[in-house]
Coordinates of C-alpha atoms and ligand atoms in Angstrom, one line a residue:
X1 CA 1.4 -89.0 18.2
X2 CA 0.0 -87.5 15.4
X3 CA 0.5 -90.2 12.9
X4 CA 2.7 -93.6 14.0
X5 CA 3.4 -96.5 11.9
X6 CA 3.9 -99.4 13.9
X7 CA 5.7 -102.1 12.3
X8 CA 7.1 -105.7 13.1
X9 CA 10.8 -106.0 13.5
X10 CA 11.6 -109.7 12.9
X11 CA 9.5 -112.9 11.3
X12 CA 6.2 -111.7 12.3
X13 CA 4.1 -112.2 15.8
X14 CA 6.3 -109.6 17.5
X15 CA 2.7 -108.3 19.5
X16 CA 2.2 -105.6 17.4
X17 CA -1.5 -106.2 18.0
X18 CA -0.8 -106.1 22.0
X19 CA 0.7 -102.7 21.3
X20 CA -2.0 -101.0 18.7
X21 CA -4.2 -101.7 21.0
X22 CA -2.7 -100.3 23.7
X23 CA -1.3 -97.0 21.3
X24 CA -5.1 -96.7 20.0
X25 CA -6.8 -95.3 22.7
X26 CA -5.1 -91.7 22.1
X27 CA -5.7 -92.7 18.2
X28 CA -8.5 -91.5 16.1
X29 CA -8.2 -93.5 13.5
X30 CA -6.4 -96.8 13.1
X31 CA -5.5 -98.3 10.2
X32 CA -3.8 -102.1 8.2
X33 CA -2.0 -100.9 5.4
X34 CA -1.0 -104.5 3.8
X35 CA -1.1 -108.9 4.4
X36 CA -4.0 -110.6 4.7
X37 CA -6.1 -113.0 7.0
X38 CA -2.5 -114.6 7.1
X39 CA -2.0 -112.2 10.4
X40 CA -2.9 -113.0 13.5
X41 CA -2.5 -110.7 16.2
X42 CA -3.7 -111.3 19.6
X43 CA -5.2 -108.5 22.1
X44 CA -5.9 -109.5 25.6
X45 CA -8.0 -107.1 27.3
X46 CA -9.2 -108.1 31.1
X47 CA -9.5 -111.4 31.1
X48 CA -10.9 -111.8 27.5
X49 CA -8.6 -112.9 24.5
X50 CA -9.8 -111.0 21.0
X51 CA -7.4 -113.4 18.1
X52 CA -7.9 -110.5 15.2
X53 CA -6.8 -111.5 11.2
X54 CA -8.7 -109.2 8.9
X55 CA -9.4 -106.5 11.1
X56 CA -7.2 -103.6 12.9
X57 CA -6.7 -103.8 16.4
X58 CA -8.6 -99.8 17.0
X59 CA -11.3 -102.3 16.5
X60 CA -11.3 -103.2 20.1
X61 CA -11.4 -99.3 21.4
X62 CA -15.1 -97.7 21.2
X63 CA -15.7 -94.9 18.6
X64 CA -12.3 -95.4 17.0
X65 CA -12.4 -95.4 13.0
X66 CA -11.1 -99.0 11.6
X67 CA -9.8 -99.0 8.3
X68 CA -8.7 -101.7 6.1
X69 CA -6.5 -99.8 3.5
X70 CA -5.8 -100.3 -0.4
X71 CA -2.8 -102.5 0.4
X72 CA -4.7 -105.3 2.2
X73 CA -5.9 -108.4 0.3
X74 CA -8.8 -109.6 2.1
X75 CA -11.0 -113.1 2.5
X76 CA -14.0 -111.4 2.5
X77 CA -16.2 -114.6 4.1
X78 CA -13.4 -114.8 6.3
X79 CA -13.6 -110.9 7.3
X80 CA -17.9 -111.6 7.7
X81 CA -16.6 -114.0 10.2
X82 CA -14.1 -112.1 11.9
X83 CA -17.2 -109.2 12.4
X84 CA -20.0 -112.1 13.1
X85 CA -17.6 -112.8 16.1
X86 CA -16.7 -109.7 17.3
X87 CA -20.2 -108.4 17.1
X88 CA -21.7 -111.5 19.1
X89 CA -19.6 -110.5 22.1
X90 CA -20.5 -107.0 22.2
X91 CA -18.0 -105.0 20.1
X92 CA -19.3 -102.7 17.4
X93 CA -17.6 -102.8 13.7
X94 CA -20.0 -99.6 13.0
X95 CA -16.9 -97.5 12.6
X96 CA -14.9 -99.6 9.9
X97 CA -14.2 -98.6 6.3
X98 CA -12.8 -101.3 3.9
X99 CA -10.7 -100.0 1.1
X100 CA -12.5 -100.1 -2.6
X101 CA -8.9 -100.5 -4.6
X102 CA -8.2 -103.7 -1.4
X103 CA -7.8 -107.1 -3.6
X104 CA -10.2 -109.8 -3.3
X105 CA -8.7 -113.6 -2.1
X106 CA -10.5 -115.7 -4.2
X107 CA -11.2 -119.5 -3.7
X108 CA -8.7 -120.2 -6.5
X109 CA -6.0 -118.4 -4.5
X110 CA -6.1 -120.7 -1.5
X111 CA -6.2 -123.7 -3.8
X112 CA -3.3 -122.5 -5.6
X113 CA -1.5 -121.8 -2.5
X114 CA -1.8 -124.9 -1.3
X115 CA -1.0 -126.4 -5.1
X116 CA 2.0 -124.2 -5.6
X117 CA 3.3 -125.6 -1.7
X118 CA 3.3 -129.0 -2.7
X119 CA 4.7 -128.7 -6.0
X120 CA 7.8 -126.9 -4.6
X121 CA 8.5 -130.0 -2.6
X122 CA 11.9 -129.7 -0.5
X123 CA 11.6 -125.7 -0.4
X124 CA 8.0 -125.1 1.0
X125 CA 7.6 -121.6 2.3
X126 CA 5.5 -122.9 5.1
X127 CA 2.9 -120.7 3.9
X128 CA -0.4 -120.2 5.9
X129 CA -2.6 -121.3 3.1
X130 CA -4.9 -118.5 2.7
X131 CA -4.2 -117.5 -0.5
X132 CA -2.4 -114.4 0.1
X133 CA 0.7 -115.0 -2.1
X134 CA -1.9 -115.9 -5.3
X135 CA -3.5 -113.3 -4.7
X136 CA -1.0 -110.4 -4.5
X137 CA 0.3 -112.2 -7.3
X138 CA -2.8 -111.6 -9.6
X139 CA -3.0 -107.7 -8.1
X140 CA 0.5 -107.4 -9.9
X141 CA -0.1 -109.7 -12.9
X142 CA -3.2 -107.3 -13.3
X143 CA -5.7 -110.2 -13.1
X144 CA -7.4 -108.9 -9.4
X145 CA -10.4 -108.7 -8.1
X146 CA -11.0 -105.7 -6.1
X147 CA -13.7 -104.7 -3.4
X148 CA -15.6 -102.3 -5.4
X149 CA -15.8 -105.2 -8.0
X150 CA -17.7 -107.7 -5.7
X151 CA -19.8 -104.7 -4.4
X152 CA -21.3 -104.4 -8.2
X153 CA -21.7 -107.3 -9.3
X154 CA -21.9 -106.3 -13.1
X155 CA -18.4 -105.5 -12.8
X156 CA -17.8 -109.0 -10.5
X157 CA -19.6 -111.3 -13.5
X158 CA -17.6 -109.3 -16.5
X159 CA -14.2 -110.6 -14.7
X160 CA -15.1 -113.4 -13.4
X161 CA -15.9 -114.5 -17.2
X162 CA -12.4 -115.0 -18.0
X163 CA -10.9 -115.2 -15.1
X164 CA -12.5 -118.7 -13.8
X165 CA -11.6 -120.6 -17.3
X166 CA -7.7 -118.9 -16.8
X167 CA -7.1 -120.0 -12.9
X168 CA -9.2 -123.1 -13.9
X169 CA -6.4 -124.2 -17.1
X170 CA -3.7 -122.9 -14.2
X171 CA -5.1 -125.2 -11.2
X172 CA -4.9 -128.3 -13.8
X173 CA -1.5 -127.2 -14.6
X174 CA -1.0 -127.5 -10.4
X175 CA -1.8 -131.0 -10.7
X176 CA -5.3 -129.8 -8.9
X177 CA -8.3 -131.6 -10.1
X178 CA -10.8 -129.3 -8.4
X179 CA -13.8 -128.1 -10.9
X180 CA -14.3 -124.2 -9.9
X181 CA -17.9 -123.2 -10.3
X182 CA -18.2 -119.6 -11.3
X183 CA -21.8 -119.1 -11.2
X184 CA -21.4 -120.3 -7.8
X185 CA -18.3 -117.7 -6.8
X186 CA -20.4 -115.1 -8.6
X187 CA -23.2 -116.2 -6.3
X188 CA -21.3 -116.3 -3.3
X189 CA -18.6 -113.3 -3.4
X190 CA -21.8 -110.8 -5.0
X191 CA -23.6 -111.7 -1.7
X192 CA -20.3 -111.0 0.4
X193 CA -20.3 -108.1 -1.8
X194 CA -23.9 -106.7 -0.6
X195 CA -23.2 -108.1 3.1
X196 CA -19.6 -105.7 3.1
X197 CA -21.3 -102.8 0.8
X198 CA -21.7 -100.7 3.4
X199 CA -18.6 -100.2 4.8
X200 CA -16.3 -100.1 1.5
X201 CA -15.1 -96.6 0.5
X202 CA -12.3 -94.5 -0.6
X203 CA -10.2 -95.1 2.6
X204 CA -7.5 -92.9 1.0
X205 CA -9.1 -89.8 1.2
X206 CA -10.7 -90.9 4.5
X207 CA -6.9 -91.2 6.1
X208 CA -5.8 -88.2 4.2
X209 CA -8.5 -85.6 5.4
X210 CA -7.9 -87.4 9.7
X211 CA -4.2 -86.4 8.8
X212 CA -5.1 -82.6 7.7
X213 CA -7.1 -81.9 10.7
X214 CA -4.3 -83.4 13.0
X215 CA -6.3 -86.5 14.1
X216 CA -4.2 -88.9 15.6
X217 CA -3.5 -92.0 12.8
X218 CA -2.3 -94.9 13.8
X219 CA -1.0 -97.7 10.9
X220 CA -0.7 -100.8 11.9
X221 CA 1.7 -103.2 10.1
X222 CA 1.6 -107.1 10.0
X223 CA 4.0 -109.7 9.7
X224 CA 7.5 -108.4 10.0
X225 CA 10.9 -107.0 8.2
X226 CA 12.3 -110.5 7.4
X227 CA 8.8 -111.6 5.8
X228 CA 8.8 -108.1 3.9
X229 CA 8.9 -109.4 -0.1
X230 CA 12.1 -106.9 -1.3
X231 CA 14.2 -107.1 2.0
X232 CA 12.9 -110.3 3.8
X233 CA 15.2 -113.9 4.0
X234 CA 13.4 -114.4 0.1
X235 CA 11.6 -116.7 -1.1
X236 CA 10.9 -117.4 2.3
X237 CA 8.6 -114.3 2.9
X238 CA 4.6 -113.4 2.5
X239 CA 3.5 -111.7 -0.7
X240 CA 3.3 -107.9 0.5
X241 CA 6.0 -105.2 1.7
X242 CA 6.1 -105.3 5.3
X243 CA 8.7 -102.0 5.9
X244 CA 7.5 -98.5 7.3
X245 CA 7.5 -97.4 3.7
X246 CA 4.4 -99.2 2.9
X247 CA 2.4 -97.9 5.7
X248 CA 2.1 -94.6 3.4
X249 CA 1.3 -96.8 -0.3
X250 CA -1.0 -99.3 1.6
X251 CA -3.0 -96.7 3.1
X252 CA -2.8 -94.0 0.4
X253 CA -1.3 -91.3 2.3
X254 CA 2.0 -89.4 1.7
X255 CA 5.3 -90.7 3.5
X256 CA 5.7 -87.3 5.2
X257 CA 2.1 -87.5 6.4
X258 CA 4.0 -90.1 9.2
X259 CA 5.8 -88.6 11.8
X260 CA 6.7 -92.0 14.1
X261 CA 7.8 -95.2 13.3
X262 CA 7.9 -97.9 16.3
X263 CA 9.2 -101.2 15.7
X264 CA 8.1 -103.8 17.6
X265 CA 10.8 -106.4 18.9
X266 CA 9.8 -109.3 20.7
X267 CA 12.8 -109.5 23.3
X268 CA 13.5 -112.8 22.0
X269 CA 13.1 -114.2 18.0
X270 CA 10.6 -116.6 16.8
X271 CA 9.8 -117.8 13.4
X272 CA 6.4 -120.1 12.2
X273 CA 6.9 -121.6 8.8
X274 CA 10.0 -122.3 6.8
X275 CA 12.9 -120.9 6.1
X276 CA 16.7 -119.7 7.6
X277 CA 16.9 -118.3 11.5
X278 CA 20.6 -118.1 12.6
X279 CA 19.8 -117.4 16.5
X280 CA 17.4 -120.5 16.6
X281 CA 17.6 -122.5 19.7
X282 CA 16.9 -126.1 18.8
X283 CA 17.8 -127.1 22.5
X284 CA 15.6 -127.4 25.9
X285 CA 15.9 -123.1 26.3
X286 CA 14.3 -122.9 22.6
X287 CA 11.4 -125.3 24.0
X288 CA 11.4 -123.3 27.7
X289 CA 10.6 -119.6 25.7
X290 CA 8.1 -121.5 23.6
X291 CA 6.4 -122.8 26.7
X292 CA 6.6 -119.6 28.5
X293 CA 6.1 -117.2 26.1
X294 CA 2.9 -119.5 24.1
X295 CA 4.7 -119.5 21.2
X296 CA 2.1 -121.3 18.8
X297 CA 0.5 -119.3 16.0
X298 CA -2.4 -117.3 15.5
X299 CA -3.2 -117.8 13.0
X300 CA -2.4 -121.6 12.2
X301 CA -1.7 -123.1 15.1
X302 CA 1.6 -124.0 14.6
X303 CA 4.3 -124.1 17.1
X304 CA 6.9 -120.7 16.7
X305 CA 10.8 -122.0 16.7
X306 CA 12.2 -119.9 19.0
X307 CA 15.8 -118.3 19.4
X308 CA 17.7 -115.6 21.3
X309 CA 17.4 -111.9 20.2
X310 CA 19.4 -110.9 16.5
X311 CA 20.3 -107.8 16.3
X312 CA 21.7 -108.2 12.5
X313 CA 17.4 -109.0 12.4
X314 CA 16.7 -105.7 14.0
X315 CA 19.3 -103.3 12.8
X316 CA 18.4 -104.2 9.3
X317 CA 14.3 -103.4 10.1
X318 CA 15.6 -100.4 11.6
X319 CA 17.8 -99.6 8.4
X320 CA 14.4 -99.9 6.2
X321 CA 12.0 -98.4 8.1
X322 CA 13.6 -95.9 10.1
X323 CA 12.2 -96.4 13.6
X324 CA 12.0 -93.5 16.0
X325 CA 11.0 -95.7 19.2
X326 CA 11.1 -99.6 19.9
X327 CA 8.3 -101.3 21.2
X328 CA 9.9 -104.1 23.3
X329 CA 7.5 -106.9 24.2
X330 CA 7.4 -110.3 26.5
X331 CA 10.7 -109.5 28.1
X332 CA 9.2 -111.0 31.0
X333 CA 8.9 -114.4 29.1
X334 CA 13.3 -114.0 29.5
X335 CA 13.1 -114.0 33.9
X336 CA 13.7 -117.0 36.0
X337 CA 16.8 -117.8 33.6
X338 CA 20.8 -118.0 34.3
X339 CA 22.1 -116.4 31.5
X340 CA 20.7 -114.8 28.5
X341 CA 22.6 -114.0 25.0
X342 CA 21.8 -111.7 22.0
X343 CA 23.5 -112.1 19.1
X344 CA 25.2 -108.5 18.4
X345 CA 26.7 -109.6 14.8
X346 CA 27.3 -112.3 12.3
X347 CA 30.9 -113.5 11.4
X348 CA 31.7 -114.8 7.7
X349 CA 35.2 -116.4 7.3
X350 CA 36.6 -114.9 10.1
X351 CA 35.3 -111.2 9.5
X352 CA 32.3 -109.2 10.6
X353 CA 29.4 -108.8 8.7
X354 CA 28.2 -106.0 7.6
X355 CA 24.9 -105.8 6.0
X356 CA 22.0 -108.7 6.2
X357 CA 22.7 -110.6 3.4
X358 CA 20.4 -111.5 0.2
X359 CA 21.7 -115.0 -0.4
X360 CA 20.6 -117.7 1.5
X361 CA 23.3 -119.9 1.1
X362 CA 25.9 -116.7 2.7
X363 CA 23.6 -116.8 5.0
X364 CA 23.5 -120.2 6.0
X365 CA 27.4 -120.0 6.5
X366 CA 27.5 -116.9 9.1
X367 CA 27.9 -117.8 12.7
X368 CA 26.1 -115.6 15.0
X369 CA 28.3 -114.3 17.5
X370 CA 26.8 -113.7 21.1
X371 CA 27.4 -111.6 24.2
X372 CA 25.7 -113.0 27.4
X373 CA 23.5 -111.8 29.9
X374 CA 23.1 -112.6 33.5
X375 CA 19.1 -113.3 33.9
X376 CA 16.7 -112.3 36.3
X377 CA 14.2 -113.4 38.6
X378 CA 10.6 -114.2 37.0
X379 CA 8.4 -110.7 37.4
X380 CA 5.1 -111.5 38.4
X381 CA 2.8 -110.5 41.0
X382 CA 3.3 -107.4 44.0
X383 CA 6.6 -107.1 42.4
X384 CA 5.0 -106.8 38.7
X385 CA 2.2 -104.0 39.9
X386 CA 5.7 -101.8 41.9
X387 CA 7.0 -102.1 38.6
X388 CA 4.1 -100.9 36.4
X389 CA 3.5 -98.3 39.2
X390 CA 7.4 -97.3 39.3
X391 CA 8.6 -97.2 36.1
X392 CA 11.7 -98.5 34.5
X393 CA 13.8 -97.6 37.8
X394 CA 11.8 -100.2 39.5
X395 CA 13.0 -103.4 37.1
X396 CA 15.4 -105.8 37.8
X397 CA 18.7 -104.3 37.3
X398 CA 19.4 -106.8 34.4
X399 CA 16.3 -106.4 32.9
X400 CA 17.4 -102.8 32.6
X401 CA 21.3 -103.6 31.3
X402 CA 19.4 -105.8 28.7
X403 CA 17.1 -103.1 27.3
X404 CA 19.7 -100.6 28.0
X405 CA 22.4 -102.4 25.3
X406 CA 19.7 -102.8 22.7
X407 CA 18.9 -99.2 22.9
X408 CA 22.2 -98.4 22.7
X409 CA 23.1 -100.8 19.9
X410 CA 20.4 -99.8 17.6
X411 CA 20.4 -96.2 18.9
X412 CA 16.9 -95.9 19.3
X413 CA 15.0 -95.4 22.7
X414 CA 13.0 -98.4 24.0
X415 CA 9.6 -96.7 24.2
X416 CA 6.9 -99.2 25.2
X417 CA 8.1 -102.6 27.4
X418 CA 5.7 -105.0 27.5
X419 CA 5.7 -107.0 30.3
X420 CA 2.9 -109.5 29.9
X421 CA 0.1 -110.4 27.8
X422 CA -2.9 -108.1 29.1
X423 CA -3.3 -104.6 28.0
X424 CA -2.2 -102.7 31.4
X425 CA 1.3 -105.1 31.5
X426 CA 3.4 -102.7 29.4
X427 CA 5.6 -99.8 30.6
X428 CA 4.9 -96.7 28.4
X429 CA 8.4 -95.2 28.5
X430 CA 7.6 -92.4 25.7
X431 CA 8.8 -89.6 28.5
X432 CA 11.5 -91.5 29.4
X433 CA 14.6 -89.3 29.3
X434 CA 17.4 -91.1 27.0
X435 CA 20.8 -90.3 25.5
X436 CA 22.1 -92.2 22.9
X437 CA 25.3 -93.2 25.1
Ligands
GDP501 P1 1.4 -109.9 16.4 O1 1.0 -110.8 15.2 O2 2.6 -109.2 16.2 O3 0.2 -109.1 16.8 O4 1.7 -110.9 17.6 P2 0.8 -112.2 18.1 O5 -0.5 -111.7 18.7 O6 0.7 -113.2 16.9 O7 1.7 -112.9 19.1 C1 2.2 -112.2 20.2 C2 1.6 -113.0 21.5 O8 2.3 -112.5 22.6 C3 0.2 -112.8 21.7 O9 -0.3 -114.0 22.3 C4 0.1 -111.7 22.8 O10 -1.0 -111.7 23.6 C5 1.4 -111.9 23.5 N1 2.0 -110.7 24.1 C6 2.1 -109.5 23.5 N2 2.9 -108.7 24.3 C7 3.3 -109.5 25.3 C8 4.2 -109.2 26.5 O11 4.7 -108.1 26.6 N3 4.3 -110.3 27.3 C9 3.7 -111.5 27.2 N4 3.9 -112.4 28.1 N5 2.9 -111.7 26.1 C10 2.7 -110.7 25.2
IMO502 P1 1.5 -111.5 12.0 O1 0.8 -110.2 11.4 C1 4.3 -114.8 11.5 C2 4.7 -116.4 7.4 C3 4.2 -117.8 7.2 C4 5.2 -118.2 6.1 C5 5.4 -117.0 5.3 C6 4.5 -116.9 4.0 O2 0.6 -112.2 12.9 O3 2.8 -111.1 12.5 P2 1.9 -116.4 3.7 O4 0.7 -117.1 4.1 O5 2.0 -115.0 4.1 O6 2.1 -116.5 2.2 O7 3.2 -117.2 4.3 O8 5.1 -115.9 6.2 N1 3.7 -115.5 8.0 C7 3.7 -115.1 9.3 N2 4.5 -115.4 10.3 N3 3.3 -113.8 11.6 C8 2.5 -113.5 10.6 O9 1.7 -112.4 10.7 C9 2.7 -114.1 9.4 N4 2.1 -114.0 8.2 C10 2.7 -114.8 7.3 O10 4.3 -118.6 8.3 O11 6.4 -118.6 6.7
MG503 MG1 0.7 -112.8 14.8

């Protein structure tokens, strides 16, 4: 390794958990450098399915430190939940540390969430209503409540105190007629506060100190590029920056402390929630890839819309964060179809495209233009274990053209391939030899 950030590529659910969990067991410490319990990421190990929102994906691997850095906002009854589960089926949380600067979602953050939906009307976000855009919003507005605030709750009461009669005057303004009880969210978020206590620290200089004794950090990124606040398809993003960069501010380390930067690219695109997708299949193959590839949320539920693969989505992650390998997963979700297409460019009144662009509306007017694939045969089975026994030589020869051109269009080698959902499915190509040709 030493130190890899791993980050999504497109709109989120790329598997970035799949591959952190897979990454972690040569990691010594793992680490969530920003979102919320708005993530989702699902680990599949054996035949048991782990669905993990709050806490990193090392979580699953014994003796491995967890950390939940600065940059995280966090639901902390949702995170007593998240531990209460895990715990009941045998995994330990012994080795997690939870960030003292992290910000606190409050119970007036998910009601605002859900007030501020509805009163945008025709331009929704399709938030997940947890509160995570409220809540980063107060962090920058300088009205948050951190960790070490509900760990002492002197500090919890003296903020609270003005706080609850501010958000209370907001929430009315909302058009919410919901009474918050402050004595009872000082009774409630102290005890969440003595419950967490333990485990909340100065990840910072935790991080920093693995790093100088060459310990092997991973940071693990959630939702993707085009949800990432600055550079995302805005105001249709979450609340927190989602590019490499962060990995370094979320977690309090120095951007030369990381030496790796995979992005993760589902072989395919899918979006949950509103907003523009130029590659999005709206016909029978769009339903087909959600079938095959369980495209419904983590998180919410909700069903993914599903397109082919847009590489004006992945050049422009790669442009931001700088991504030394790509982590390519569910390309086996593509076999048993005819042809295949991945959209190389966008076209604007008759000329190519350049750069992604900011407005919406330019957006909305550039036609993806495609170059087609022949498909291959559905991988599954003796042919499956050849090919995780072979290598990449072993795959479908137009499995390989299709990894091949996005390699070669992005110019950056496909280093993991994941090839279905449990943690052994995935081809670690990291000693693959490859020329940028
Ligand atoms: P994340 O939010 O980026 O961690 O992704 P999610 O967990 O929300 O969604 C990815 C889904 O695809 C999960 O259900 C994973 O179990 C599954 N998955 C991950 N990698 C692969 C793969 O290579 N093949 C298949 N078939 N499923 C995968
Ligand atoms: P992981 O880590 C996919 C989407 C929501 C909505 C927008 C804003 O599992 O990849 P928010 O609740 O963050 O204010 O919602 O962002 N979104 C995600 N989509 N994967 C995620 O996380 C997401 N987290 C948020 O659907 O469109
Ligand atoms: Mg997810």
């Amino acid at each position: 390794m030493p130190s890899l950030a791993v980050v999504g590529s497109q709109w989120g659910d790329e598997g970035k958990g799949k591959i952190v969990d897979y990454l972690a067991e040569e990691a010594q410490v793992v680490a969530r450098f920003q979102g919320g319990n708005n993530a989702g990421h699902s680990v599949k190990v054996g035949e048991e399915l782990f669905k993990l929102h709050h806490l990193p994906s090392g979580i699953l691997r014994k003796g491995k430190l967890a950390v939940i850095g600065n940059g995280v906002v966090i639901d902390p009854g949702v995170l007593i939940s998240e531990i209460d589960g895990l715990e009941s089926r045998g995994v330990s949380v012994a080795n997690l540390r939870i960030s003292d600067r992290a910000h606190v979602i409050m119970p007036y953050h998910k009601l605002l969430d859900g007030a501020e939906e509805r009163l945008r009307k025709g331009a929704k976000v399709g938030t997940t209503g947890r509160g995570i855009g409220p809540a980063y919003a107060d962090k920058a507005a300088r009205l948050g409540i951190r960790m070490m605030d509900i760990v002492d709750d002197g500090l919890l009461r003296e903020k609270l105190g003005f706080l609850v009669p501010l958000k209370q005057r907001y929430l009315e303004m909302c058009g919410d007629a919901t009474k918050l009880d402050g004595a009872a969210m000082l009774k409630e978020y102290s005890a969440h506060g003595t419950r967490l206590g333990p485990f909340v620290t100065d990840t910072g200089a935790i991080v920093r100190d693995a790093l100088k004794k060459r310990k092997n950090v991973l940071f693990e990124g959630a939702q993707g590029t085009m949800l990432d606040i600055d550079h995302g398809t805005y105001p249709y993003v979450t609340s927190s920056a989602t590019v490499a960069g962060n990995a370094a501010s979320g977690s309090g380390v120095p951007p030369s402390a990381i030496d790796d930067v995979f992005g993760v690219v589902k072989a395919y695109t899918t979006r949950v929630g509103e907003g523009p997708f130029p590659t999005e299949l709206l016909d029978d193959i769009g339903k087909t890839i959600a079938d095959k590839g369980g495209e419904f949320g983590t998180t919410t539920g909700r069903s993914r819309r599903c397109g082919w693969l847009d590489l004006m989505v992945t050049k422009h992650a790669h442009a931001l964060s700088g991504f030394t390998g790509l982590a390519m997963t569910k390309i086996d979700v593509l076999g048993g179809f005819d042809e295949l297409k991945i959209c190389t460019h966008y076209r604007l009144d008759g000329k190519k495209v350049a750069h992604f662009p900011a407005d919406l509306r330019v957006l909305q007017k550039c036609e993806p233009v495609y170059k087609r694939f022949d498909g291959w045969e559905d991988l599954e089975g003796a042919a499956l274990d050849r090919v995780l026994k072979r290598g990449f030589s072993a795959l479908p020869e137009n499995m390989r053209r299709y990894v091949r051109f996005v390699e070669k269009e992005m110019g950056v080698p496909v280093t993991m391939l994941g090839l279905g959902r449990r943690r052994h499915e995935i081809l670690d190509l990291r000693k693959r030899k490859w020329k940028n040709k």
